[in-house]
Amino acid sequence: MDDADVAAERVISPILVGRDTELRRLLAAVRRPPAVVMIEGEAGIGKTRLVGELAAAVELRDRPPLVGGCAQIREPFPLGPVIEALRGAAGKLPAVGLSPVTGALHPLLPELAAVLPAAPGPLDDPAGLRHRVFRGLAELLAALGQVVLVLEDLHWADEQTIEFLGYLLSDPPPGLGLVLTFRAEEAGPGLRALTARLRPELAHAHLALAPLDVARTNELTASILGTAQVSDEFAAYLCERTSGLPYAIQELVALLRARGVLVQRGTRWARKTLDELGVPAGVRDSVLERVRGLSANGQAVAEAAAVLQVAVPVRELVATCRVPEQDAHEGLDELLDRGLFVERGGTAGFRHALAVQAVYGSIPLSRRQDLHVRAAKAVARQNPTPLGQIAHHHRHAGRHDAWVDAAEKAADQAVALANDAEAERLLEAVLRHAPLDPEREGRLAAKLGWAGGYALGADELIGLLRPAAARQPPGPVRGELNYLIGLKLEAGGAAPELTRGAMIEAVADLADRPVLAAYAMVGLGMPRTPGVPLAEHLRWLDLALERLPEIAESERRISVLGKVAMVLTLVGDPRGASLTAQVVARTGGRPTNRWEVVAYESVGEVACLAGQHDTAHRLLDAALAEAAEHDVTGLIESRCRLNLATLAYCRGSWDGVEDELEALRVRFADLRSYRLTADTVAGCLALARGRADAALLGDLVRANLEAGAADVLALPVSALLRLAVAQDGAAEAVARTGEAFSLWAAKGLWPVGVRAVPALVEALVGLGRAEEAGELVSRLEGELAALDAPFARAALGHAWGFLSADAVRFVDAAASYDRLGATYEAAQAREHAAGRLLTAGDERGAAMLEAALHAYGGLGAAWDLDRAGRLSRRWGLPVPARHRGGPRGYGSALSPREDAVARLAATGLTNKEIAKELFLSAKTVDKHLGSAMRKLGLRSRAGLAHRLDA
């Protein structure tokens, strides 16, 4: 066949057009490992062609890329594109010396059985299993040395693939060049966040592929037709009709050629006049017209492939067709010859997803359903069985029972492989759309309750669980569903009464489920519901402890102990410290599974707000160190970070806390209870920084009251009262916070509520209600004397200072705060002491005020520093200069956040794009970028890359 014949048959351009710059950047990045390149663009823009050129590049002949792709029909097997890519790595791996942890990959990569070490022992913890697999994959990639891993169409990736990529990029193998492609308009936040916190040594590029302009359209079309160029009019016509998408250009040129409406004029190609053409706009109609030009056999194969949706082995494709086997093979050959199909590694299918969608939509319903039946039967021959595809085909064939059976098996398989997000997707569809009897509905709803929480919000999950629970007879299934409803209500920030109601219903049905019964009892032991006395809550905690001997699993016993210890710490019951010590002793001071991590985190959270700062720090640090090991979803790690940010606020370690809180507020956007905590701490910190907002603080008080968050509540109550005193609005603030003090009194929660007592007493004294304030402080001294309430001595001493003319009360309170590590409160007590001493003519007042000013300055507490500075000037004392530079502690050097923002800006990302990458607001990005550029001495972004690499 000569060159003219080749050109006459060609439907794909033999050269890469319009992507030279992108290919150079791509090659440059992967040749400097470790590196990651993100390639984004809409369907048909040429992402696959670009990575195909990368694979063919002579520069990579010694390390041809490993390529895997995601399919629109997901399977319960997680990590699909990664596994697909690594299947071909057997010949590149060393025969010996692989890390033992790679043995965990046997179930996922049987093709590598000959080189993988023996499989490790089984794990009952799904999160631990998932982490072991992640470690195994990372070790396998490291063993490959210099390797390029290409993962395509990640907008269809399962959540576990995204989680693995985040894990991989946190500590990438030194020889890894990672290339990721996706459609920007379909990419979730998890995919976009992958490059948010890259290690400094990791090369990073972000390529956004744009449509071709008229000139590039001309070049592409000419290369397809095997000529130097086409007419400018023809190129403009193609560019307009295809929006510059290379795939659409190829399809339209193929259609025009098939119609015979292209004419060659010398060395140029052109089309006939527009009136003669009438070509429909858009690739859909182009594809359909090409398919209709096929033989009956070719059309039958095209329809079968459209129903199958993903490329499958030829045997399954032929079996799905509604024509005899020999006819199907002839049709397949025709589709491959015409360029509509592509063959890869023994599988065949449409070249592009756009073609699949176009053909599928044109198939009549009855024929489509029959093809789905045939497809389900055909793909069931594969090993391993693609349960997700089988469920999909049964569903669209209208075979509901078979769909539900396959979906449940697929969900079970997904859970066993720690792929809860895929299980959630499968079960949600069945519960919403399949006719189910009550028994099956209850079973599937319970499975969804445990797996759910990825794509579905709390309200959506509850909406599926409640109807199922209502149709169950009394017994453990109904109890489990009500327990799950209670959990989702709590996570969603519902009224405490609703959560309590669900838990009470659950306990009644869980006599034979000791673990769930104990968990529900602990939930009822949480003193959050108005009108329920503390004694009732403690009774439920005692009942939970009584169930411990019935719980066989040691990690679950630790979990229950941790939950009970958390509540007892909250109410100041001395048994809380004893149970906490048991948890630490039984785990050797280091949690080793998910349940133990949560136990440490739960107790650490409450210990922080109860003033047990050292205990909180030890527990939360230990939990954070192990969280990623046992929960790759990142939720527990984020909770630990939130609690550590709260602890940092309570201890006066404020550098970087605002940025951390903002990132956490984005992370918890759909988890209202955690988001509220982040908002609350951020609001209190904003006041100290000088951004006074009484309305915001009032809203935070109300929101925490409605959520029953009695522990965190003390922070905004104290801040609101202090601000109100400064603004002569004490009467209104006392009234607005009265419900909080009533809650602490009714629930016996003064060990956490006492933090706000000094601010209340100051307000009451200013309103002439000193006697009322004194009675409160006296009563609390008696109530808290026998409790484990470390904040009480300092806070009550601080409160007595307002009720006494003696500055010593404030001085002693400051010393007590110092012992707790409560720097901010200690500075406030010293400021009050200085005021008293200076008024009395006591020279010690100057030193006391200087100490307060120094502490406020170190904290960056501008609001307090201004107030104390006014006091200093009133007495003719010196005032230290205000800090006006960048974040305290970094000086002229970039802070970690400024460095991250600047490096992303250097890649060409806009502020809005950087905000998405780092989970920040565009305003915050602008602030950090401006600060970074000032420190680097730059006036524009153009010099960022050079200065950062210098």
mmCIF file of C-alpha atoms in Angstrom, residues 374-657:
data_model
loop_
_atom_site.group_PDB
_atom_site.id
_atom_site.type_symbol
_atom_site.label_atom_id
_atom_site.label_comp_id
_atom_site.label_asym_id
_atom_site.label_seq_id
_atom_site.Cartn_x
_atom_site.Cartn_y
_atom_site.Cartn_z
ATOM 1 C CA ARG A 374 -26.390 -10.728 26.934
ATOM 2 C CA ALA A 375 -23.632 -8.474 28.300
ATOM 3 C CA ALA A 376 -24.227 -9.598 31.900
ATOM 4 C CA LYS A 377 -23.910 -13.226 30.825
ATOM 5 C CA ALA A 378 -20.833 -12.546 28.698
ATOM 6 C CA VAL A 379 -18.761 -10.581 31.218
ATOM 7 C CA ALA A 380 -19.540 -13.119 33.958
ATOM 8 C CA ARG A 381 -17.001 -15.382 32.199
ATOM 9 C CA GLN A 382 -14.136 -13.091 33.178
ATOM 10 C CA ASN A 383 -11.813 -13.887 36.063
ATOM 11 C CA PRO A 384 -12.003 -12.147 38.443
ATOM 12 C CA THR A 385 -15.717 -11.696 37.950
ATOM 13 C CA PRO A 386 -16.552 -8.014 37.302
ATOM 14 C CA LEU A 387 -19.460 -7.794 39.745
ATOM 15 C CA GLY A 388 -19.879 -4.071 39.205
ATOM 16 C CA GLN A 389 -20.384 -4.553 35.462
ATOM 17 C CA ILE A 390 -22.789 -7.431 36.056
ATOM 18 C CA ALA A 391 -24.875 -5.327 38.457
ATOM 19 C CA HIS A 392 -24.888 -2.465 35.950
ATOM 20 C CA HIS A 393 -26.103 -4.656 33.097
ATOM 21 C CA HIS A 394 -28.825 -6.380 35.131
ATOM 22 C CA ARG A 395 -30.094 -3.001 36.305
ATOM 23 C CA HIS A 396 -30.363 -1.591 32.800
ATOM 24 C CA ALA A 397 -31.856 -4.825 31.530
ATOM 25 C CA GLY A 398 -34.733 -4.295 33.983
ATOM 26 C CA ARG A 399 -33.895 -7.512 35.887
ATOM 27 C CA HIS A 400 -34.286 -6.145 39.407
ATOM 28 C CA ASP A 401 -33.709 -9.291 41.464
ATOM 29 C CA ALA A 402 -30.561 -10.161 39.582
ATOM 30 C CA TRP A 403 -29.407 -6.541 39.892
ATOM 31 C CA VAL A 404 -29.880 -6.519 43.675
ATOM 32 C CA ASP A 405 -28.079 -9.851 44.073
ATOM 33 C CA ALA A 406 -25.114 -8.699 42.023
ATOM 34 C CA ALA A 407 -24.997 -5.271 43.656
ATOM 35 C CA GLU A 408 -24.967 -6.778 47.156
ATOM 36 C CA LYS A 409 -22.178 -9.183 46.232
ATOM 37 C CA ALA A 410 -20.235 -6.320 44.669
ATOM 38 C CA ALA A 411 -20.755 -4.171 47.774
ATOM 39 C CA ASP A 412 -19.604 -6.976 50.067
ATOM 40 C CA GLN A 413 -16.530 -7.449 47.932
ATOM 41 C CA ALA A 414 -15.844 -3.711 48.004
ATOM 42 C CA VAL A 415 -16.087 -3.597 51.807
ATOM 43 C CA ALA A 416 -13.783 -6.617 52.112
ATOM 44 C CA LEU A 417 -11.283 -4.696 50.009
ATOM 45 C CA ALA A 418 -11.745 -1.559 52.170
ATOM 46 C CA ASN A 419 -13.453 0.229 49.267
ATOM 47 C CA ASP A 420 -16.374 1.612 51.268
ATOM 48 C CA ALA A 421 -17.061 4.435 48.820
ATOM 49 C CA GLU A 422 -17.887 1.988 46.016
ATOM 50 C CA ALA A 423 -20.064 -0.049 48.393
ATOM 51 C CA GLU A 424 -21.945 3.137 49.252
ATOM 52 C CA ARG A 425 -22.589 3.910 45.588
ATOM 53 C CA LEU A 426 -23.862 0.404 44.815
ATOM 54 C CA LEU A 427 -26.123 0.143 47.874
ATOM 55 C CA GLU A 428 -27.558 3.625 47.533
ATOM 56 C CA ALA A 429 -28.727 2.892 43.986
ATOM 57 C CA VAL A 430 -30.420 -0.342 45.061
ATOM 58 C CA LEU A 431 -32.168 1.193 48.079
ATOM 59 C CA ARG A 432 -33.430 4.117 46.028
ATOM 60 C CA HIS A 433 -34.571 2.343 42.895
ATOM 61 C CA ALA A 434 -35.078 -1.403 43.438
ATOM 62 C CA PRO A 435 -38.264 -3.023 44.831
ATOM 63 C CA LEU A 436 -37.166 -4.734 48.073
ATOM 64 C CA ASP A 437 -38.842 -6.832 50.730
ATOM 65 C CA PRO A 438 -38.346 -5.566 54.330
ATOM 66 C CA GLU A 439 -35.782 -8.202 55.274
ATOM 67 C CA ARG A 440 -33.525 -7.484 52.321
ATOM 68 C CA GLU A 441 -34.036 -3.741 52.655
ATOM 69 C CA GLY A 442 -32.980 -3.857 56.315
ATOM 70 C CA ARG A 443 -29.867 -5.881 55.570
ATOM 71 C CA LEU A 444 -28.782 -3.629 52.712
ATOM 72 C CA ALA A 445 -29.578 -0.445 54.628
ATOM 73 C CA ALA A 446 -27.383 -1.574 57.537
ATOM 74 C CA LYS A 447 -24.529 -2.263 55.128
ATOM 75 C CA LEU A 448 -24.999 1.205 53.643
ATOM 76 C CA GLY A 449 -25.016 2.776 57.099
ATOM 77 C CA TRP A 450 -21.603 1.366 57.875
ATOM 78 C CA ALA A 451 -20.092 2.082 54.467
ATOM 79 C CA GLY A 452 -21.756 5.457 53.874
ATOM 80 C CA GLY A 453 -20.321 8.903 54.403
ATOM 81 C CA TYR A 454 -18.298 9.493 51.244
ATOM 82 C CA ALA A 455 -20.589 10.957 48.597
ATOM 83 C CA LEU A 456 -23.746 10.962 50.720
ATOM 84 C CA GLY A 457 -24.336 13.523 53.437
ATOM 85 C CA ALA A 458 -25.812 12.652 56.824
ATOM 86 C CA ASP A 459 -29.318 13.777 55.826
ATOM 87 C CA GLU A 460 -29.269 11.635 52.684
ATOM 88 C CA LEU A 461 -28.122 8.560 54.586
ATOM 89 C CA ILE A 462 -30.754 9.050 57.279
ATOM 90 C CA GLY A 463 -33.363 9.396 54.541
ATOM 91 C CA LEU A 464 -32.490 5.881 53.369
ATOM 92 C CA LEU A 465 -32.048 4.290 56.808
ATOM 93 C CA ARG A 466 -35.248 5.542 58.452
ATOM 94 C CA PRO A 467 -37.770 3.942 56.063
ATOM 95 C CA ALA A 468 -35.863 0.660 56.283
ATOM 96 C CA ALA A 469 -35.884 0.760 60.099
ATOM 97 C CA ALA A 470 -39.612 1.527 60.171
ATOM 98 C CA ARG A 471 -40.330 -1.655 58.173
ATOM 99 C CA GLN A 472 -38.284 -3.963 60.420
ATOM 100 C CA PRO A 473 -39.705 -6.183 63.176
ATOM 101 C CA PRO A 474 -38.218 -5.817 66.684
ATOM 102 C CA GLY A 475 -34.736 -7.276 66.800
ATOM 103 C CA PRO A 476 -31.045 -6.678 66.129
ATOM 104 C CA VAL A 477 -31.443 -5.394 62.554
ATOM 105 C CA ARG A 478 -33.824 -2.649 63.665
ATOM 106 C CA GLY A 479 -31.526 -1.905 66.602
ATOM 107 C CA GLU A 480 -28.500 -1.625 64.329
ATOM 108 C CA LEU A 481 -30.351 0.688 61.947
ATOM 109 C CA ASN A 482 -31.493 2.975 64.762
ATOM 110 C CA TYR A 483 -27.972 3.074 66.149
ATOM 111 C CA LEU A 484 -26.661 4.070 62.724
ATOM 112 C CA ILE A 485 -29.372 6.729 62.445
ATOM 113 C CA GLY A 486 -28.234 8.111 65.797
ATOM 114 C CA LEU A 487 -24.641 8.260 64.608
ATOM 115 C CA LYS A 488 -25.595 10.091 61.411
ATOM 116 C CA LEU A 489 -27.822 12.520 63.315
ATOM 117 C CA GLU A 490 -24.949 13.372 65.640
ATOM 118 C CA ALA A 491 -22.454 13.767 62.799
ATOM 119 C CA GLY A 492 -24.913 15.956 60.930
ATOM 120 C CA GLY A 493 -25.356 18.325 63.879
ATOM 121 C CA ALA A 494 -29.002 17.434 64.555
ATOM 122 C CA ALA A 495 -30.771 18.396 67.777
ATOM 123 C CA PRO A 496 -29.500 16.231 70.685
ATOM 124 C CA GLU A 497 -33.061 15.095 71.430
ATOM 125 C CA LEU A 498 -33.233 13.386 68.032
ATOM 126 C CA THR A 499 -29.955 11.563 68.546
ATOM 127 C CA ARG A 500 -31.010 10.445 72.024
ATOM 128 C CA GLY A 501 -34.335 9.137 70.732
ATOM 129 C CA ALA A 502 -32.626 7.010 68.082
ATOM 130 C CA MET A 503 -30.130 5.592 70.581
ATOM 131 C CA ILE A 504 -32.842 4.662 73.108
ATOM 132 C CA GLU A 505 -34.726 2.810 70.375
ATOM 133 C CA ALA A 506 -31.488 1.077 69.393
ATOM 134 C CA VAL A 507 -30.628 -0.165 72.899
ATOM 135 C CA ALA A 508 -34.035 -1.822 73.249
ATOM 136 C CA ASP A 509 -33.252 -4.091 70.278
ATOM 137 C CA LEU A 510 -29.543 -4.795 70.878
ATOM 138 C CA ALA A 511 -29.569 -7.266 73.758
ATOM 139 C CA ASP A 512 -27.650 -9.774 71.626
ATOM 140 C CA ARG A 513 -25.195 -7.250 70.151
ATOM 141 C CA PRO A 514 -22.980 -6.196 73.113
ATOM 142 C CA VAL A 515 -20.611 -3.979 71.119
ATOM 143 C CA LEU A 516 -23.356 -1.935 69.499
ATOM 144 C CA ALA A 517 -25.336 -1.880 72.734
ATOM 145 C CA ALA A 518 -22.329 -0.490 74.613
ATOM 146 C CA TYR A 519 -21.730 2.135 71.941
ATOM 147 C CA ALA A 520 -25.369 3.228 72.059
ATOM 148 C CA MET A 521 -25.206 3.417 75.862
ATOM 149 C CA VAL A 522 -22.121 5.626 75.645
ATOM 150 C CA GLY A 523 -24.032 7.850 73.242
ATOM 151 C CA LEU A 524 -26.803 8.134 75.817
ATOM 152 C CA GLY A 525 -24.163 8.876 78.440
ATOM 153 C CA MET A 526 -23.076 12.005 76.573
ATOM 154 C CA PRO A 527 -24.568 14.939 78.573
ATOM 155 C CA ARG A 528 -25.895 16.883 75.622
ATOM 156 C CA THR A 529 -29.670 16.564 75.753
ATOM 157 C CA PRO A 530 -31.534 19.351 77.588
ATOM 158 C CA GLY A 531 -33.681 18.219 80.501
ATOM 159 C CA VAL A 532 -31.832 14.964 81.158
ATOM 160 C CA PRO A 533 -30.046 14.969 84.550
ATOM 161 C CA LEU A 534 -26.374 14.061 84.835
ATOM 162 C CA ALA A 535 -27.206 11.028 86.977
ATOM 163 C CA GLU A 536 -29.150 9.548 84.046
ATOM 164 C CA HIS A 537 -26.186 9.976 81.736
ATOM 165 C CA LEU A 538 -23.835 8.373 84.268
ATOM 166 C CA ARG A 539 -26.238 5.437 84.616
ATOM 167 C CA TRP A 540 -25.913 4.720 80.908
ATOM 168 C CA LEU A 541 -22.119 4.837 81.184
ATOM 169 C CA ASP A 542 -22.174 2.310 84.005
ATOM 170 C CA LEU A 543 -24.387 0.051 81.895
ATOM 171 C CA ALA A 544 -21.902 0.323 79.036
ATOM 172 C CA LEU A 545 -19.047 -0.745 81.319
ATOM 173 C CA GLU A 546 -21.129 -3.718 82.463
ATOM 174 C CA ARG A 547 -21.240 -4.987 78.872
ATOM 175 C CA LEU A 548 -17.427 -5.048 78.549
ATOM 176 C CA PRO A 549 -16.996 -8.716 79.615
ATOM 177 C CA GLU A 550 -19.353 -9.740 76.794
ATOM 178 C CA ILE A 551 -17.181 -8.061 74.156
ATOM 179 C CA ALA A 552 -14.713 -10.552 72.731
ATOM 180 C CA GLU A 553 -12.537 -8.222 70.656
ATOM 181 C CA SER A 554 -9.886 -6.438 72.732
ATOM 182 C CA GLU A 555 -9.803 -3.408 70.407
ATOM 183 C CA ARG A 556 -13.549 -2.934 70.858
ATOM 184 C CA ARG A 557 -13.164 -3.099 74.635
ATOM 185 C CA ILE A 558 -10.520 -0.370 74.393
ATOM 186 C CA SER A 559 -12.904 1.622 72.223
ATOM 187 C CA VAL A 560 -15.691 1.444 74.803
ATOM 188 C CA LEU A 561 -13.274 2.278 77.630
ATOM 189 C CA GLY A 562 -12.095 5.309 75.689
ATOM 190 C CA LYS A 563 -15.607 6.562 75.058
ATOM 191 C CA VAL A 564 -16.583 6.207 78.731
ATOM 192 C CA ALA A 565 -13.334 7.861 79.837
ATOM 193 C CA MET A 566 -14.099 10.740 77.485
ATOM 194 C CA VAL A 567 -17.484 11.449 79.083
ATOM 195 C CA LEU A 568 -16.213 11.033 82.646
ATOM 196 C CA THR A 569 -13.393 13.470 81.876
ATOM 197 C CA LEU A 570 -15.956 15.912 80.555
ATOM 198 C CA VAL A 571 -17.947 15.868 83.812
ATOM 199 C CA GLY A 572 -14.864 15.818 86.045
ATOM 200 C CA ASP A 573 -15.491 12.330 87.409
ATOM 201 C CA PRO A 574 -12.137 11.122 88.844
ATOM 202 C CA ARG A 575 -12.780 7.712 87.270
ATOM 203 C CA GLY A 576 -12.065 9.319 83.918
ATOM 204 C CA ALA A 577 -8.345 9.582 84.673
ATOM 205 C CA SER A 578 -8.278 5.966 85.849
ATOM 206 C CA LEU A 579 -9.967 4.690 82.679
ATOM 207 C CA THR A 580 -7.692 6.835 80.522
ATOM 208 C CA ALA A 581 -4.701 5.287 82.264
ATOM 209 C CA GLN A 582 -6.146 1.842 81.531
ATOM 210 C CA VAL A 583 -6.497 2.682 77.845
ATOM 211 C CA VAL A 584 -2.882 3.875 77.671
ATOM 212 C CA ALA A 585 -1.569 0.901 79.668
ATOM 213 C CA ARG A 586 -3.456 -1.708 77.633
ATOM 214 C CA THR A 587 -2.145 -0.212 74.382
ATOM 215 C CA GLY A 588 1.409 0.365 75.562
ATOM 216 C CA GLY A 589 1.084 4.108 75.017
ATOM 217 C CA ARG A 590 0.679 3.662 71.248
ATOM 218 C CA PRO A 591 -2.594 2.878 69.467
ATOM 219 C CA THR A 592 -2.202 0.042 66.991
ATOM 220 C CA ASN A 593 -5.578 -0.046 65.249
ATOM 221 C CA ARG A 594 -8.397 2.256 64.225
ATOM 222 C CA TRP A 595 -10.441 1.693 67.381
ATOM 223 C CA GLU A 596 -7.549 2.537 69.661
ATOM 224 C CA VAL A 597 -6.679 5.641 67.616
ATOM 225 C CA VAL A 598 -10.260 6.886 68.017
ATOM 226 C CA ALA A 599 -10.114 6.159 71.767
ATOM 227 C CA TYR A 600 -7.004 8.309 72.139
ATOM 228 C CA GLU A 601 -8.475 11.062 69.982
ATOM 229 C CA SER A 602 -11.813 11.126 71.834
ATOM 230 C CA VAL A 603 -10.296 11.413 75.301
ATOM 231 C CA GLY A 604 -7.708 13.916 74.051
ATOM 232 C CA GLU A 605 -10.430 16.179 72.649
ATOM 233 C CA VAL A 606 -12.260 16.484 75.966
ATOM 234 C CA ALA A 607 -9.073 16.627 78.055
ATOM 235 C CA CYS A 608 -8.068 19.716 76.096
ATOM 236 C CA LEU A 609 -11.279 21.592 76.892
ATOM 237 C CA ALA A 610 -11.238 20.425 80.524
ATOM 238 C CA GLY A 611 -7.831 22.033 81.013
ATOM 239 C CA GLN A 612 -5.840 18.772 81.036
ATOM 240 C CA HIS A 613 -3.558 20.167 78.376
ATOM 241 C CA ASP A 614 -0.563 17.873 78.876
ATOM 242 C CA THR A 615 -2.732 14.756 78.812
ATOM 243 C CA ALA A 616 -4.516 16.044 75.723
ATOM 244 C CA HIS A 617 -1.227 16.730 73.984
ATOM 245 C CA ARG A 618 0.151 13.231 74.644
ATOM 246 C CA LEU A 619 -3.028 11.483 73.538
ATOM 247 C CA LEU A 620 -3.638 13.583 70.433
ATOM 248 C CA ASP A 621 -0.017 13.399 69.294
ATOM 249 C CA ALA A 622 -0.084 9.612 69.654
ATOM 250 C CA ALA A 623 -3.400 9.422 67.780
ATOM 251 C CA LEU A 624 -2.205 11.677 64.972
ATOM 252 C CA ALA A 625 1.005 9.674 64.556
ATOM 253 C CA GLU A 626 -1.008 6.524 63.874
ATOM 254 C CA ALA A 627 -4.152 7.949 62.256
ATOM 255 C CA ALA A 628 -2.939 7.763 58.671
ATOM 256 C CA GLU A 629 -1.775 4.189 59.256
ATOM 257 C CA HIS A 630 -5.263 3.029 60.149
ATOM 258 C CA ASP A 631 -7.591 5.401 58.293
ATOM 259 C CA VAL A 632 -6.576 6.357 54.785
ATOM 260 C CA THR A 633 -9.808 8.341 54.352
ATOM 261 C CA GLY A 634 -8.107 11.013 56.446
ATOM 262 C CA LEU A 635 -11.153 11.688 58.627
ATOM 263 C CA ILE A 636 -9.559 10.629 61.922
ATOM 264 C CA GLU A 637 -6.363 12.449 61.024
ATOM 265 C CA SER A 638 -8.373 15.596 60.311
ATOM 266 C CA ARG A 639 -10.195 15.255 63.624
ATOM 267 C CA CYS A 640 -6.857 14.949 65.410
ATOM 268 C CA ARG A 641 -5.642 18.063 63.614
ATOM 269 C CA LEU A 642 -8.805 19.905 64.625
ATOM 270 C CA ASN A 643 -8.354 18.950 68.261
ATOM 271 C CA LEU A 644 -4.681 19.891 68.169
ATOM 272 C CA ALA A 645 -5.620 23.259 66.664
ATOM 273 C CA THR A 646 -8.094 23.746 69.522
ATOM 274 C CA LEU A 647 -5.388 22.754 71.998
ATOM 275 C CA ALA A 648 -2.987 25.214 70.362
ATOM 276 C CA TYR A 649 -5.549 27.962 70.882
ATOM 277 C CA CYS A 650 -6.074 26.962 74.527
ATOM 278 C CA ARG A 651 -2.323 26.860 75.191
ATOM 279 C CA GLY A 652 -1.492 30.054 73.339
ATOM 280 C CA SER A 653 0.522 28.444 70.529
ATOM 281 C CA TRP A 654 -1.088 30.420 67.751
ATOM 282 C CA ASP A 655 1.438 30.493 64.905
ATOM 283 C CA GLY A 656 -0.120 28.901 61.834
ATOM 284 C CA VAL A 657 -3.393 28.085 63.604
#
